[in-house]
Amino acid sequence: MAAGTLLEAGLARVLFYPTLLYTLFRGKMPGRAHRDWYNRIDSTVLLGALPLRSMTRRLVQDENVRGVITMNEEYETRFLCNSSKVYNWTPEEAVRAITKIRSHIYIRPGQLEVLKEFHKVITAGAAKNETRHTSQS
């Protein structure tokens, strides 16, 4: 890994908790300084920051949240968020699971191709990291 990439990753980790505290503070402020933790996009989608454990009950009961999709790093979710279940599905398995739960969702062939490409890149990176960790042990 290049030195610049390592520096960026380290800096992101160092700055995560101070910026999280700042965001929490802004959520408590009145007036123009206030920042909502999330916003309702439509009747089924909320867009916002990752829900903390303390928000779970309210989001499930008041907002009818049934799942969360996050693109956070593991260190960002480890201590503050509810545990997640990892299914290790292929894109096709994930689409079948989603459409089983929400039959009105249609994944177009182009969208499935994007998911397949993303899955290929992610699994290749994970395999590469696993090989690196195994060889260093």
Coordinates of C-alpha atoms in Angstrom, one line a residue:
M1 CA 0.0 0.0 0.0
A2 CA 1.4 3.4 -0.9
A3 CA 2.4 5.8 1.9
G4 CA -0.2 8.3 0.8
T5 CA -3.0 5.7 1.0
L6 CA -1.8 4.6 4.5
L7 CA -1.7 8.3 5.6
E8 CA -5.2 8.9 4.3
A9 CA -6.6 5.7 6.0
G10 CA -4.9 6.7 9.3
L11 CA -6.1 10.3 9.1
A12 CA -9.7 9.1 8.4
R13 CA -9.5 6.9 11.5
V14 CA -8.1 9.6 13.7
L15 CA -10.7 12.2 12.5
F16 CA -13.7 9.8 12.6
Y17 CA -14.7 10.2 16.3
P18 CA -14.2 14.0 16.6
T19 CA -16.3 14.5 13.5
L20 CA -18.9 12.1 14.8
L21 CA -19.1 14.2 18.0
Y22 CA -19.4 17.3 16.0
T23 CA -22.3 15.8 14.0
L24 CA -24.0 14.7 17.2
F25 CA -23.6 18.2 18.6
R26 CA -25.1 19.8 15.5
G27 CA -28.1 17.4 15.8
K28 CA -28.8 18.9 19.3
M29 CA -28.4 22.5 18.2
P30 CA -31.5 24.7 17.6
G31 CA -32.0 26.9 14.6
R32 CA -29.8 27.2 11.6
A33 CA -27.0 25.3 13.2
H34 CA -29.2 22.2 13.5
R35 CA -28.3 19.2 11.3
D36 CA -30.8 16.3 11.0
W37 CA -29.4 12.8 11.4
Y38 CA -31.5 11.6 8.5
N39 CA -34.1 12.8 6.0
R40 CA -37.1 10.9 4.5
I41 CA -36.6 10.6 0.8
D42 CA -39.9 8.8 0.1
S43 CA -42.3 6.5 1.9
T44 CA -39.7 3.7 2.0
V45 CA -36.3 5.4 2.1
L46 CA -34.4 7.3 4.7
L47 CA -31.1 8.9 3.8
G48 CA -28.6 9.9 6.4
A49 CA -25.9 9.0 8.8
L50 CA -25.6 5.4 10.1
P51 CA -28.0 4.9 12.9
L52 CA -26.4 4.6 16.3
R53 CA -27.6 1.9 18.8
S54 CA -29.5 4.6 20.8
M55 CA -31.6 5.4 17.7
T56 CA -32.6 1.9 16.8
R57 CA -35.8 1.6 18.8
R58 CA -37.1 5.0 17.6
L59 CA -36.2 4.2 13.9
V60 CA -37.9 0.8 14.0
Q61 CA -41.1 2.0 15.8
D62 CA -41.5 5.5 14.4
E63 CA -40.0 5.3 11.0
N64 CA -40.6 1.6 10.3
V65 CA -37.0 0.9 9.4
R66 CA -36.4 -2.8 8.6
G67 CA -32.9 -2.7 7.2
V68 CA -29.8 -0.5 6.8
I69 CA -27.4 -0.3 3.9
T70 CA -24.1 1.2 4.8
M71 CA -20.9 1.9 3.1
N72 CA -19.0 2.6 6.3
E73 CA -15.7 1.1 7.2
E74 CA -15.8 -1.6 9.9
Y75 CA -14.0 0.7 12.5
E76 CA -16.9 3.2 12.1
T77 CA -19.5 0.6 13.0
R78 CA -17.7 -1.6 15.5
F79 CA -18.7 0.1 18.8
L80 CA -21.6 2.4 18.0
C81 CA -23.9 0.5 15.8
N82 CA -26.0 -2.7 16.0
S83 CA -24.2 -5.8 14.7
S84 CA -24.8 -6.7 11.2
K85 CA -25.4 -10.1 9.7
V86 CA -23.2 -10.9 6.7
Y87 CA -24.8 -13.3 4.2
N88 CA -21.9 -13.6 1.6
W89 CA -24.5 -13.8 -1.2
T90 CA -23.8 -13.6 -4.9
P91 CA -25.5 -10.7 -6.7
E92 CA -28.1 -13.1 -8.0
E93 CA -28.8 -14.5 -4.5
A94 CA -29.1 -11.0 -3.1
V95 CA -31.5 -9.9 -5.8
R96 CA -33.7 -13.0 -5.2
A97 CA -33.7 -12.2 -1.4
I98 CA -34.6 -8.6 -2.0
T99 CA -37.4 -9.4 -4.5
K100 CA -38.7 -12.1 -2.1
I101 CA -39.1 -9.5 0.6
R102 CA -40.2 -6.6 -1.7
S103 CA -41.9 -8.1 -4.7
H104 CA -42.5 -4.7 -6.4
I105 CA -38.7 -4.2 -6.8
Y106 CA -37.4 -4.9 -10.3
I107 CA -33.6 -5.1 -10.9
R108 CA -32.9 -4.2 -14.5
P109 CA -30.3 -6.3 -16.3
G110 CA -27.9 -3.3 -16.4
Q111 CA -28.2 -2.9 -12.6
L112 CA -27.5 -6.6 -12.1
E113 CA -24.4 -6.2 -14.3
V114 CA -23.2 -3.3 -12.1
L115 CA -23.8 -5.4 -9.0
K116 CA -21.9 -8.4 -10.5
E117 CA -18.9 -6.1 -11.4
F118 CA -18.9 -4.6 -7.9
H119 CA -19.1 -8.1 -6.3
K120 CA -16.2 -9.3 -8.5
V121 CA -14.0 -6.3 -7.4
I122 CA -14.9 -6.7 -3.7
T123 CA -14.4 -10.4 -3.6
A124 CA -11.1 -10.2 -5.5
G125 CA -9.9 -7.5 -3.0
A126 CA -11.0 -9.6 0.0
A127 CA -9.2 -12.7 -1.4
K128 CA -6.1 -10.6 -2.0
N129 CA -6.2 -9.3 1.6
E130 CA -6.8 -12.8 3.0
T131 CA -3.9 -14.1 1.1
R132 CA -1.7 -11.3 2.3
H133 CA -2.7 -11.8 6.0
T134 CA -2.2 -15.6 5.7
S135 CA 1.2 -15.2 4.2
Q136 CA 2.3 -12.7 6.9
S137 CA 1.3 -15.0 9.8

